[in-house]
Every structure is written in C-alpha cells, then in structure tokens.
C-alpha cells in the first residue's frame, strides 16, 4: 500500500500545486477483496497533501465504500468501482498505451511524439504474464525510463519529466495537453 | 520533516536494494535547535525502508542524540553532528558542487561531464539569499532538472536518472563512481 501512496503523490504533485491534467488509476487485485479500481482525478482532487499518510488516508476512505460496477465518489476527485485490467483497457481504447518494463525502448527516444498517453506500471511484485499479454494485445508499447530498476513512484517522476520537457519544447506548457498516468 | 524523509528515500533507494555509493546530508537549520547535520551513508545503512515513516524514525532517533562538533553514530549508517552550510562546504572542498534552482543550466546538457558531484537542494521554503551567496562563492554551478518547479525528492530522482544514464553510456554501471546527493 505504501508504494501506491507514493505513486499517487509522484503522479499528481508539482512543487506549488497539482498536475490537474493527470488521472491516476490504482488497480487493486490483492486479497481480501480483489478487483477494485480507485481513480484520482487531478482536476477535481481536494484534501490531498504530498505525504504518504495523506494519500493513504484517501485510499482507505475509498476502500470503505461498497464498490459496485458503477463509479462511487469517495471524496472530491476520488472514485472507486469494481473492475480489472480488462475493464481499464476497454476504457482507454483509442489512446496511446505504454507499459513500463526495464527492457523497453528508451522513453527519451520517443517522448516528443507521445500524445494522449496512458502509462501502465506494476507494483514491486511486477505484472503477471497474463496481464502482460493483455497489455500487449491492447497495443501497449513497452518503454523504459533508464538503465536501472527503480520503484514505480520514481518511474512516474521520470515519465513526467520527459513529457514536461517535450511539452516545453513545443511551447505547450503548462499542461495544455491532457495527460494521464495510470497505475 | 516529511519532505526530508522523502528526499532520503529518493536519494538512496533502487527497486531492489540501495544506492551504496550515495550519501545524504540533511542540514537542519530550523528551530528549536538549529545547526545540525544528519548524514545517511548508503554504504553502511541498515534499518531503512522506502516509506516515509522509516526514514522519519531514523531521523528522530538521530535527533535524540546530544549533537556536538564531532560525528556521533545514531544507527548503522546514520550520523549526527552540529554544523552549518559553511561546515558542509569546507568538507566538500575539491569536489564538483551543484546547486539546483529552476533557472539553472539544464543538467541534461552537462550530465556526461559530471564527476565526483555534490548536489545542494533547498526544501520547500528554498535557500536564503545568504546561503545562495555562500554556495556560489564556493563554486557551485546552478543547474535545473526540467521546465517545471518540482519537490526536492522528485528532483533527486531526476538527477540520479541523468547520472545513471551517463554512467551506463560510459559502461560504468553499476555505481563505480562515487556519487553523493547532499541536501
């Protein structure tokens, strides 16, 4: 759970303010009640600070809701529902999917061409073979952010930096392009 | 204090293991007892996990020691002493100093030439004018990591990535070059 909290923070925080054009989807597949998706919407988020306790508390609040096949709002900008990877992939149909794996193509080589992306990151246990198959079948491109194996929250920081730099080069900062980090 | 905990974690953690070639210096100048330096030595560190609570607990333990002008070991790899920015700068004499500021030169343009570096980062309040003068007088070069203003822990992740990539290009990974992130 700690790693999820840090991912939420890395995906959403700037030094002064929040990345309002970013959404985070936490796909929770662990016991005791697998198959839940918590969504953080940068645009509507409130009550989130950069520390782990803060995102942890919003996640816990969401998990107390009775999750169904419909989105239920937990706190402003935080939603929970039942769902799995297949559901997420169908939701993101038509967008550019990336799957972060250490042996992927260097994001730096393609950052300038990335538009309307969704990034998939595994937790510390990684992504199962079956999930990987699903991702690749849906057209996800395998990319990496550097030569070493890093925690997911650090990878998110690096992905943002590549896209920030690409947007700045195109004169598109701050955040005119919708961008979403999904986990 | 939260931000310091996150900086320690960003500076020292890889996905599987620790950056043993990194030291972190936390320069604590706030009330009630300003002028302390806590040093985390990657090479000797134990009992540190990537979560904020873990680094927070090691910092709290160190702060309970009676800090003097000599290093006192708090836990394995964690040391505390009295000191200020001037002390740190004299300690790092002869090394290559960098000071992170948003309007600095892009680290990406010079990453390949960086050897034996020490990086100085401010907290969320930033660095005072007086401290900045000291840093520049000591020869620190002003660099930046991207077009947006980010939290210090995210900056550390980005600095590591640039150096990791430069080392990989030179065929020097894993970590044959001593590298230190100081805060």
mmCIF file of C-alpha atoms in Angstrom:
data_model
loop_
_atom_site.group_PDB
_atom_site.id
_atom_site.type_symbol
_atom_site.label_atom_id
_atom_site.label_comp_id
_atom_site.label_asym_id
_atom_site.label_seq_id
_atom_site.Cartn_x
_atom_site.Cartn_y
_atom_site.Cartn_z
ATOM 1 C CA UNK A 1 0.000 0.000 0.000
ATOM 2 C CA UNK A 2 2.904 2.370 0.768
ATOM 3 C CA UNK A 3 4.086 2.174 -2.810
ATOM 4 C CA UNK A 4 0.621 3.114 -4.091
ATOM 5 C CA UNK A 5 0.588 6.164 -1.831
ATOM 6 C CA UNK A 6 3.928 7.291 -3.174
ATOM 7 C CA UNK A 7 2.780 6.727 -6.755
ATOM 8 C CA UNK A 8 -0.279 8.932 -6.236
ATOM 9 C CA UNK A 9 1.936 11.678 -4.878
ATOM 10 C CA UNK A 10 4.532 11.417 -7.674
ATOM 11 C CA UNK A 11 1.850 11.439 -10.336
ATOM 12 C CA UNK A 12 -0.066 14.443 -9.037
ATOM 13 C CA UNK A 13 2.242 16.875 -7.289
ATOM 14 C CA UNK A 14 4.219 19.804 -8.570
ATOM 15 C CA UNK A 15 6.190 21.954 -6.162
ATOM 16 C CA UNK A 16 3.416 24.532 -5.939
ATOM 17 C CA UNK A 17 0.183 22.849 -6.829
ATOM 18 C CA UNK A 18 -1.133 19.833 -8.569
ATOM 19 C CA UNK A 19 -0.996 18.373 -12.050
ATOM 20 C CA UNK A 20 -4.640 18.991 -12.839
ATOM 21 C CA UNK A 21 -4.373 17.228 -16.194
ATOM 22 C CA UNK A 22 -3.388 13.876 -14.656
ATOM 23 C CA UNK A 23 -5.583 10.999 -13.524
ATOM 24 C CA UNK A 24 -4.290 8.042 -11.531
ATOM 25 C CA UNK A 25 -5.987 4.650 -11.542
ATOM 26 C CA UNK A 26 -4.961 2.227 -8.802
ATOM 27 C CA UNK A 27 -5.840 -1.303 -9.852
ATOM 28 C CA UNK A 28 -6.156 -3.327 -6.649
ATOM 29 C CA UNK A 29 -6.019 -7.037 -7.282
ATOM 30 C CA UNK A 30 -4.877 -8.278 -3.884
ATOM 31 C CA UNK A 31 -6.807 -10.148 -1.220
ATOM 32 C CA UNK A 32 -9.146 -9.968 0.671
ATOM 33 C CA UNK A 33 -11.416 -8.395 -1.964
ATOM 34 C CA UNK A 34 -9.615 -8.204 -5.317
ATOM 35 C CA UNK A 35 -10.825 -6.324 -8.376
ATOM 36 C CA UNK A 36 -11.231 -2.710 -7.321
ATOM 37 C CA UNK A 37 -10.143 0.435 -9.099
ATOM 38 C CA UNK A 38 -9.566 3.702 -7.266
ATOM 39 C CA UNK A 39 -9.357 6.742 -9.533
ATOM 40 C CA UNK A 40 -7.736 10.046 -8.539
ATOM 41 C CA UNK A 41 -8.757 12.899 -10.840
ATOM 42 C CA UNK A 42 -6.241 15.730 -10.724
ATOM 43 C CA UNK A 43 -8.841 18.200 -11.923
ATOM 44 C CA UNK A 44 -11.223 17.692 -9.000
ATOM 45 C CA UNK A 45 -8.943 16.479 -6.228
ATOM 46 C CA UNK A 46 -9.083 18.040 -2.800
ATOM 47 C CA UNK A 47 -7.688 17.132 0.625
ATOM 48 C CA UNK A 48 -4.507 15.623 -0.794
ATOM 49 C CA UNK A 49 -1.065 16.528 0.525
ATOM 50 C CA UNK A 50 2.234 15.173 -0.808
ATOM 51 C CA UNK A 51 2.916 12.880 2.160
ATOM 52 C CA UNK A 52 2.151 9.156 2.156
ATOM 53 C CA UNK A 53 -0.275 9.413 5.060
ATOM 54 C CA UNK A 54 -2.449 11.815 3.117
ATOM 55 C CA UNK A 55 -2.884 9.657 0.008
ATOM 56 C CA UNK A 56 -3.107 6.577 2.251
ATOM 57 C CA UNK A 57 -5.997 8.106 4.106
ATOM 58 C CA UNK A 58 -7.895 8.911 0.877
ATOM 59 C CA UNK A 59 -7.321 5.349 -0.350
ATOM 60 C CA UNK A 60 -8.582 3.904 2.940
ATOM 61 C CA UNK A 61 -11.668 6.104 2.793
ATOM 62 C CA UNK A 62 -12.407 4.910 -0.745
ATOM 63 C CA UNK A 63 -11.950 1.268 0.250
ATOM 64 C CA UNK A 64 -14.642 1.671 2.913
ATOM 65 C CA UNK A 65 -17.229 2.342 0.211
ATOM 66 C CA UNK A 66 -19.279 -0.563 -1.112
ATOM 67 C CA UNK A 67 -17.682 -0.892 -4.536
ATOM 68 C CA UNK A 68 -20.007 -1.833 -7.410
ATOM 69 C CA UNK A 69 -19.877 -1.853 -11.203
ATOM 70 C CA UNK A 70 -20.627 1.882 -11.094
ATOM 71 C CA UNK A 71 -18.274 4.695 -10.061
ATOM 72 C CA UNK A 72 -18.866 5.808 -6.482
ATOM 73 C CA UNK A 73 -17.375 9.087 -5.296
ATOM 74 C CA UNK A 74 -15.488 8.748 -2.037
ATOM 75 C CA UNK A 75 -14.014 12.246 -1.556
ATOM 76 C CA UNK A 76 -13.693 15.118 -4.086
ATOM 77 C CA UNK A 77 -11.738 13.759 -7.044
ATOM 78 C CA UNK A 78 -11.523 10.201 -5.676
ATOM 79 C CA UNK A 79 -13.721 7.432 -7.107
ATOM 80 C CA UNK A 80 -13.947 3.686 -6.550
ATOM 81 C CA UNK A 81 -15.555 0.885 -8.541
ATOM 82 C CA UNK A 82 -15.188 -2.821 -9.238
ATOM 83 C CA UNK A 83 -13.007 -3.624 -12.222
ATOM 84 C CA UNK A 84 -9.960 -5.385 -13.574
ATOM 85 C CA UNK A 85 -7.257 -4.763 -16.138
ATOM 86 C CA UNK A 86 -9.619 -5.722 -18.964
ATOM 87 C CA UNK A 87 -12.049 -3.029 -17.844
ATOM 88 C CA UNK A 88 -9.305 -0.398 -17.745
ATOM 89 C CA UNK A 89 -8.043 -1.385 -21.178
ATOM 90 C CA UNK A 90 -11.522 -1.096 -22.685
ATOM 91 C CA UNK A 91 -11.897 2.308 -21.064
ATOM 92 C CA UNK A 92 -8.648 3.535 -22.623
ATOM 93 C CA UNK A 93 -9.392 2.248 -26.106
ATOM 94 C CA UNK A 94 -8.146 4.673 -28.724
ATOM 95 C CA UNK A 95 -5.493 6.186 -26.500
ATOM 96 C CA UNK A 96 -1.750 5.576 -26.698
ATOM 97 C CA UNK A 97 -0.804 2.880 -24.217
ATOM 98 C CA UNK A 98 2.627 2.416 -22.663
ATOM 99 C CA UNK A 99 3.774 -0.343 -20.392
ATOM 100 C CA UNK A 100 6.910 0.323 -18.326
ATOM 101 C CA UNK A 101 9.389 -2.522 -18.231
ATOM 102 C CA UNK A 102 13.135 -2.386 -17.712
ATOM 103 C CA UNK A 103 13.977 -3.780 -21.131
ATOM 104 C CA UNK A 104 11.638 -1.452 -23.026
ATOM 105 C CA UNK A 105 12.552 1.190 -25.579
ATOM 106 C CA UNK A 106 14.007 4.319 -24.014
ATOM 107 C CA UNK A 107 11.183 6.831 -23.459
ATOM 108 C CA UNK A 108 13.670 9.581 -24.255
ATOM 109 C CA UNK A 109 13.865 8.455 -27.860
ATOM 110 C CA UNK A 110 10.120 8.848 -28.382
ATOM 111 C CA UNK A 111 8.991 11.456 -25.810
ATOM 112 C CA UNK A 112 8.499 14.099 -28.488
ATOM 113 C CA UNK A 113 5.942 12.024 -30.348
ATOM 114 C CA UNK A 114 3.872 10.969 -27.328
ATOM 115 C CA UNK A 115 0.296 12.284 -27.403
ATOM 116 C CA UNK A 116 -2.708 11.379 -25.237
ATOM 117 C CA UNK A 117 -0.813 8.657 -23.344
ATOM 118 C CA UNK A 118 -1.772 6.163 -20.661
ATOM 119 C CA UNK A 119 1.094 4.563 -18.728
ATOM 120 C CA UNK A 120 0.831 1.195 -17.004
ATOM 121 C CA UNK A 121 3.207 0.415 -14.147
ATOM 122 C CA UNK A 122 3.457 -2.675 -11.995
ATOM 123 C CA UNK A 123 3.976 -2.588 -8.253
ATOM 124 C CA UNK A 124 7.049 -4.108 -6.585
ATOM 125 C CA UNK A 125 5.834 -7.615 -7.453
ATOM 126 C CA UNK A 126 5.511 -6.650 -11.100
ATOM 127 C CA UNK A 127 2.951 -7.539 -13.711
ATOM 128 C CA UNK A 128 1.867 -11.164 -14.238
ATOM 129 C CA UNK A 129 2.486 -12.932 -17.531
ATOM 130 C CA UNK A 130 -1.249 -12.972 -18.211
ATOM 131 C CA UNK A 131 -1.565 -9.212 -17.557
ATOM 132 C CA UNK A 132 1.406 -8.561 -19.814
ATOM 133 C CA UNK A 133 -0.286 -10.494 -22.599
ATOM 134 C CA UNK A 134 -3.427 -8.395 -22.152
ATOM 135 C CA UNK A 135 -1.436 -5.164 -22.277
ATOM 136 C CA UNK A 136 0.452 -6.129 -25.405
ATOM 137 C CA UNK A 137 -2.702 -7.402 -27.113
ATOM 138 C CA UNK A 138 -4.284 -3.995 -26.436
ATOM 139 C CA UNK A 139 -1.362 -2.417 -28.278
ATOM 140 C CA UNK A 140 0.721 -1.165 -25.358
ATOM 141 C CA UNK A 141 4.276 -0.244 -26.280
ATOM 142 C CA UNK A 142 6.998 -1.369 -23.864
ATOM 143 C CA UNK A 143 9.161 1.527 -22.687
ATOM 144 C CA UNK A 144 11.788 2.121 -20.003
ATOM 145 C CA UNK A 145 12.955 5.227 -18.192
ATOM 146 C CA UNK A 146 16.602 4.433 -17.579
ATOM 147 C CA UNK A 147 19.272 1.804 -17.115
ATOM 148 C CA UNK A 148 18.425 0.777 -13.540
ATOM 149 C CA UNK A 149 15.419 -0.893 -11.973
ATOM 150 C CA UNK A 150 13.532 1.724 -9.958
ATOM 151 C CA UNK A 151 10.477 1.991 -7.735
ATOM 152 C CA UNK A 152 7.236 2.804 -9.564
ATOM 153 C CA UNK A 153 6.925 6.236 -7.957
ATOM 154 C CA UNK A 154 10.387 7.183 -9.220
ATOM 155 C CA UNK A 155 9.451 5.944 -12.705
ATOM 156 C CA UNK A 156 6.380 8.201 -12.667
ATOM 157 C CA UNK A 157 8.554 11.221 -11.817
ATOM 158 C CA UNK A 158 10.829 10.369 -14.747
ATOM 159 C CA UNK A 159 7.934 9.910 -17.194
ATOM 160 C CA UNK A 160 6.514 13.297 -16.187
ATOM 161 C CA UNK A 161 9.879 14.945 -16.684
ATOM 162 C CA UNK A 162 10.209 13.557 -20.211
ATOM 163 C CA UNK A 163 6.719 14.780 -21.117
ATOM 164 C CA UNK A 164 7.235 18.145 -19.405
ATOM 165 C CA UNK A 165 10.393 18.683 -21.414
ATOM 166 C CA UNK A 166 8.702 17.636 -24.651
ATOM 167 C CA UNK A 167 5.782 19.979 -23.982
ATOM 168 C CA UNK A 168 8.135 22.832 -23.123
ATOM 169 C CA UNK A 169 9.995 22.271 -26.386
ATOM 170 C CA UNK A 170 6.715 22.517 -28.243
ATOM 171 C CA UNK A 171 5.800 25.628 -26.252
ATOM 172 C CA UNK A 172 2.812 23.846 -24.784
ATOM 173 C CA UNK A 173 3.486 24.187 -21.069
ATOM 174 C CA UNK A 174 1.710 24.493 -18.730
ATOM 175 C CA UNK A 175 -0.283 21.340 -19.377
ATOM 176 C CA UNK A 176 -2.448 22.125 -22.369
ATOM 177 C CA UNK A 177 -2.335 18.512 -23.394
ATOM 178 C CA UNK A 178 -4.405 16.041 -21.448
ATOM 179 C CA UNK A 179 -2.072 13.573 -19.862
ATOM 180 C CA UNK A 180 -2.872 10.651 -17.666
ATOM 181 C CA UNK A 181 -0.714 8.420 -15.550
ATOM 182 C CA UNK A 182 -2.422 5.143 -14.799
ATOM 183 C CA UNK A 183 -1.132 2.520 -12.448
ATOM 184 C CA UNK B 1 10.168 16.983 8.023
ATOM 185 C CA UNK B 2 8.067 14.909 5.582
ATOM 186 C CA UNK B 3 9.953 16.330 2.648
ATOM 187 C CA UNK B 4 13.289 15.330 4.223
ATOM 188 C CA UNK B 5 12.038 11.773 4.670
ATOM 189 C CA UNK B 6 11.054 11.585 1.021
ATOM 190 C CA UNK B 7 14.411 13.025 -0.050
ATOM 191 C CA UNK B 8 16.300 10.353 1.896
ATOM 192 C CA UNK B 9 14.244 7.657 0.215
ATOM 193 C CA UNK B 10 14.634 9.112 -3.312
ATOM 194 C CA UNK B 11 18.361 9.513 -2.865
ATOM 195 C CA UNK B 12 19.048 6.021 -1.556
ATOM 196 C CA UNK B 13 16.590 3.524 -2.993
ATOM 197 C CA UNK B 14 16.703 1.438 -6.109
ATOM 198 C CA UNK B 15 13.930 -1.052 -6.817
ATOM 199 C CA UNK B 16 15.917 -3.934 -5.370
ATOM 200 C CA UNK B 17 18.439 -2.555 -2.962
ATOM 201 C CA UNK B 18 20.158 0.636 -2.088
ATOM 202 C CA UNK B 19 22.475 3.077 -3.801
ATOM 203 C CA UNK B 20 25.503 2.209 -1.705
ATOM 204 C CA UNK B 21 27.595 4.925 -3.370
ATOM 205 C CA UNK B 22 25.339 7.757 -2.199
ATOM 206 C CA UNK B 23 25.491 9.827 0.980
ATOM 207 C CA UNK B 24 22.742 12.202 2.072
ATOM 208 C CA UNK B 25 23.368 15.179 4.352
ATOM 209 C CA UNK B 26 20.303 16.774 5.914
ATOM 210 C CA UNK B 27 21.152 20.300 7.018
ATOM 211 C CA UNK B 28 18.665 21.198 9.745
ATOM 212 C CA UNK B 29 18.535 24.908 10.379
ATOM 213 C CA UNK B 30 15.071 25.223 11.897
ATOM 214 C CA UNK B 31 14.047 25.931 15.486
ATOM 215 C CA UNK B 32 14.138 24.863 18.270
ATOM 216 C CA UNK B 33 17.819 23.823 17.979
ATOM 217 C CA UNK B 34 19.214 24.904 14.585
ATOM 218 C CA UNK B 35 22.560 23.883 13.151
ATOM 219 C CA UNK B 36 22.526 20.102 12.984
ATOM 220 C CA UNK B 37 23.604 17.804 10.174
ATOM 221 C CA UNK B 38 22.320 14.265 9.838
ATOM 222 C CA UNK B 39 24.303 12.111 7.436
ATOM 223 C CA UNK B 40 22.987 8.922 5.814
ATOM 224 C CA UNK B 41 25.795 6.774 4.379
ATOM 225 C CA UNK B 42 24.476 4.422 1.710
ATOM 226 C CA UNK B 43 27.410 2.094 2.219
ATOM 227 C CA UNK B 44 26.668 1.363 5.866
ATOM 228 C CA UNK B 45 22.939 1.988 6.154
ATOM 229 C CA UNK B 46 20.671 -0.537 7.816
ATOM 230 C CA UNK B 47 17.079 -0.499 9.045
ATOM 231 C CA UNK B 48 15.879 1.808 6.266
ATOM 232 C CA UNK B 49 12.788 1.030 4.176
ATOM 233 C CA UNK B 50 11.469 3.196 1.320
ATOM 234 C CA UNK B 51 8.475 4.566 3.246
ATOM 235 C CA UNK B 52 8.452 7.967 4.928
ATOM 236 C CA UNK B 53 7.871 6.516 8.390
ATOM 237 C CA UNK B 54 11.078 4.524 8.151
ATOM 238 C CA UNK B 55 13.392 7.423 7.304
ATOM 239 C CA UNK B 56 11.416 9.619 9.701
ATOM 240 C CA UNK B 57 12.093 7.210 12.512
ATOM 241 C CA UNK B 58 15.855 7.147 11.799
ATOM 242 C CA UNK B 59 15.899 10.966 11.706
ATOM 243 C CA UNK B 60 14.032 11.159 15.023
ATOM 244 C CA UNK B 61 16.447 8.688 16.602
ATOM 245 C CA UNK B 62 19.405 10.768 15.428
ATOM 246 C CA UNK B 63 17.849 13.970 16.778
ATOM 247 C CA UNK B 64 17.637 12.404 20.246
ATOM 248 C CA UNK B 65 21.432 12.223 20.396
ATOM 249 C CA UNK B 66 23.336 15.061 22.035
ATOM 250 C CA UNK B 67 24.831 16.627 18.912
ATOM 251 C CA UNK B 68 28.355 18.039 19.256
ATOM 252 C CA UNK B 69 31.132 19.209 16.934
ATOM 253 C CA UNK B 70 32.042 15.545 16.444
ATOM 254 C CA UNK B 71 30.158 12.914 14.449
ATOM 255 C CA UNK B 72 28.005 10.713 16.639
ATOM 256 C CA UNK B 73 26.634 7.484 15.253
ATOM 257 C CA UNK B 74 22.927 7.091 15.846
ATOM 258 C CA UNK B 75 22.093 3.863 13.976
ATOM 259 C CA UNK B 76 24.195 1.941 11.406
ATOM 260 C CA UNK B 77 24.974 4.399 8.600
ATOM 261 C CA UNK B 78 23.299 7.380 10.299
ATOM 262 C CA UNK B 79 25.400 10.109 11.933
ATOM 263 C CA UNK B 80 24.589 13.422 13.562
ATOM 264 C CA UNK B 81 26.735 16.453 14.440
ATOM 265 C CA UNK B 82 26.500 20.195 14.854
ATOM 266 C CA UNK B 83 27.239 22.183 11.721
ATOM 267 C CA UNK B 84 26.040 24.669 9.178
ATOM 268 C CA UNK B 85 26.312 25.248 5.443
ATOM 269 C CA UNK B 86 29.830 26.650 5.849
ATOM 270 C CA UNK B 87 30.935 23.426 7.519
ATOM 271 C CA UNK B 88 29.459 21.300 4.717
ATOM 272 C CA UNK B 89 31.090 23.445 2.054
ATOM 273 C CA UNK B 90 34.504 23.128 3.680
ATOM 274 C CA UNK B 91 34.007 19.381 3.897
ATOM 275 C CA UNK B 92 33.270 19.148 0.184
ATOM 276 C CA UNK B 93 36.195 21.306 -0.922
ATOM 277 C CA UNK B 94 37.697 19.972 -4.125
ATOM 278 C CA UNK B 95 34.529 18.257 -5.271
ATOM 279 C CA UNK B 96 32.177 19.424 -8.015
ATOM 280 C CA UNK B 97 29.308 21.365 -6.465
ATOM 281 C CA UNK B 98 25.882 21.828 -7.990
ATOM 282 C CA UNK B 99 23.032 23.914 -6.689
ATOM 283 C CA UNK B 100 19.574 23.116 -8.025
ATOM 284 C CA UNK B 101 17.485 26.130 -8.985
ATOM 285 C CA UNK B 102 14.708 26.366 -11.546
ATOM 286 C CA UNK B 103 16.557 28.841 -13.757
ATOM 287 C CA UNK B 104 19.804 26.860 -13.799
ATOM 288 C CA UNK B 105 21.508 25.276 -16.780
ATOM 289 C CA UNK B 106 19.838 22.066 -17.897
ATOM 290 C CA UNK B 107 21.591 19.118 -16.210
ATOM 291 C CA UNK B 108 20.975 17.115 -19.381
ATOM 292 C CA UNK B 109 23.414 19.298 -21.289
ATOM 293 C CA UNK B 110 26.274 18.535 -18.889
ATOM 294 C CA UNK B 111 25.443 15.145 -17.323
ATOM 295 C CA UNK B 112 28.128 13.371 -19.313
ATOM 296 C CA UNK B 113 30.870 15.529 -17.857
ATOM 297 C CA UNK B 114 29.798 15.331 -14.213
ATOM 298 C CA UNK B 115 32.343 13.609 -11.964
ATOM 299 C CA UNK B 116 32.518 13.399 -8.160
ATOM 300 C CA UNK B 117 29.484 15.649 -7.666
ATOM 301 C CA UNK B 118 27.743 17.067 -4.624
ATOM 302 C CA UNK B 119 24.207 18.394 -5.163
ATOM 303 C CA UNK B 120 22.598 21.031 -2.948
ATOM 304 C CA UNK B 121 18.813 21.248 -2.815
ATOM 305 C CA UNK B 122 16.621 23.555 -0.807
ATOM 306 C CA UNK B 123 13.462 22.452 0.963
ATOM 307 C CA UNK B 124 10.015 23.829 0.081
ATOM 308 C CA UNK B 125 10.963 27.217 1.538
ATOM 309 C CA UNK B 126 14.054 27.332 -0.646
ATOM 310 C CA UNK B 127 17.538 28.595 0.015
ATOM 311 C CA UNK B 128 18.106 32.012 1.608
ATOM 312 C CA UNK B 129 19.928 34.762 -0.252
ATOM 313 C CA UNK B 130 22.832 34.451 2.172
ATOM 314 C CA UNK B 131 23.095 30.679 1.654
ATOM 315 C CA UNK B 132 22.963 31.157 -2.092
ATOM 316 C CA UNK B 133 25.883 33.583 -1.878
ATOM 317 C CA UNK B 134 27.860 31.012 0.113
ATOM 318 C CA UNK B 135 27.125 28.288 -2.428
ATOM 319 C CA UNK B 136 28.119 30.406 -5.390
ATOM 320 C CA UNK B 137 31.247 31.662 -3.646
ATOM 321 C CA UNK B 138 32.238 28.030 -3.082
ATOM 322 C CA UNK B 139 31.989 27.490 -6.826
ATOM 323 C CA UNK B 140 28.625 25.761 -7.060
ATOM 324 C CA UNK B 141 27.161 25.662 -10.550
ATOM 325 C CA UNK B 142 23.433 26.378 -10.843
ATOM 326 C CA UNK B 143 21.560 23.605 -12.646
ATOM 327 C CA UNK B 144 17.957 22.617 -13.220
ATOM 328 C CA UNK B 145 16.258 19.302 -13.975
ATOM 329 C CA UNK B 146 13.331 20.390 -16.107
ATOM 330 C CA UNK B 147 10.894 23.115 -17.071
ATOM 331 C CA UNK B 148 8.600 22.876 -14.027
ATOM 332 C CA UNK B 149 9.137 23.564 -10.336
ATOM 333 C CA UNK B 150 9.196 20.216 -8.513
ATOM 334 C CA UNK B 151 9.516 18.881 -4.994
ATOM 335 C CA UNK B 152 13.099 18.187 -3.879
ATOM 336 C CA UNK B 153 12.570 14.427 -3.743
ATOM 337 C CA UNK B 154 11.423 14.404 -7.365
ATOM 338 C CA UNK B 155 14.478 16.493 -8.317
ATOM 339 C CA UNK B 156 16.744 13.910 -6.690
ATOM 340 C CA UNK B 157 15.137 11.117 -8.716
ATOM 341 C CA UNK B 158 15.761 13.119 -11.881
ATOM 342 C CA UNK B 159 19.404 13.872 -11.004
ATOM 343 C CA UNK B 160 20.031 10.171 -10.351
ATOM 344 C CA UNK B 161 18.474 9.260 -13.675
ATOM 345 C CA UNK B 162 20.729 11.655 -15.574
ATOM 346 C CA UNK B 163 23.828 10.280 -13.850
ATOM 347 C CA UNK B 164 22.677 6.659 -14.246
ATOM 348 C CA UNK B 165 22.242 7.232 -17.959
ATOM 349 C CA UNK B 166 25.625 8.945 -18.265
ATOM 350 C CA UNK B 167 27.328 6.106 -16.385
ATOM 351 C CA UNK B 168 25.569 3.498 -18.497
ATOM 352 C CA UNK B 169 26.752 5.266 -21.646
ATOM 353 C CA UNK B 170 30.295 5.118 -20.335
ATOM 354 C CA UNK B 171 29.833 1.461 -19.383
ATOM 355 C CA UNK B 172 30.376 2.285 -15.741
ATOM 356 C CA UNK B 173 27.197 0.953 -14.173
ATOM 357 C CA UNK B 174 26.621 -0.289 -11.550
ATOM 358 C CA UNK B 175 27.909 2.595 -9.483
ATOM 359 C CA UNK B 176 31.667 2.500 -9.856
ATOM 360 C CA UNK B 177 31.825 6.247 -9.457
ATOM 361 C CA UNK B 178 31.356 7.706 -6.029
ATOM 362 C CA UNK B 179 28.309 9.877 -6.122
ATOM 363 C CA UNK B 180 26.739 11.856 -3.356
ATOM 364 C CA UNK B 181 23.440 13.616 -3.080
ATOM 365 C CA UNK B 182 23.501 16.225 -0.375
ATOM 366 C CA UNK B 183 20.546 18.182 0.822
#
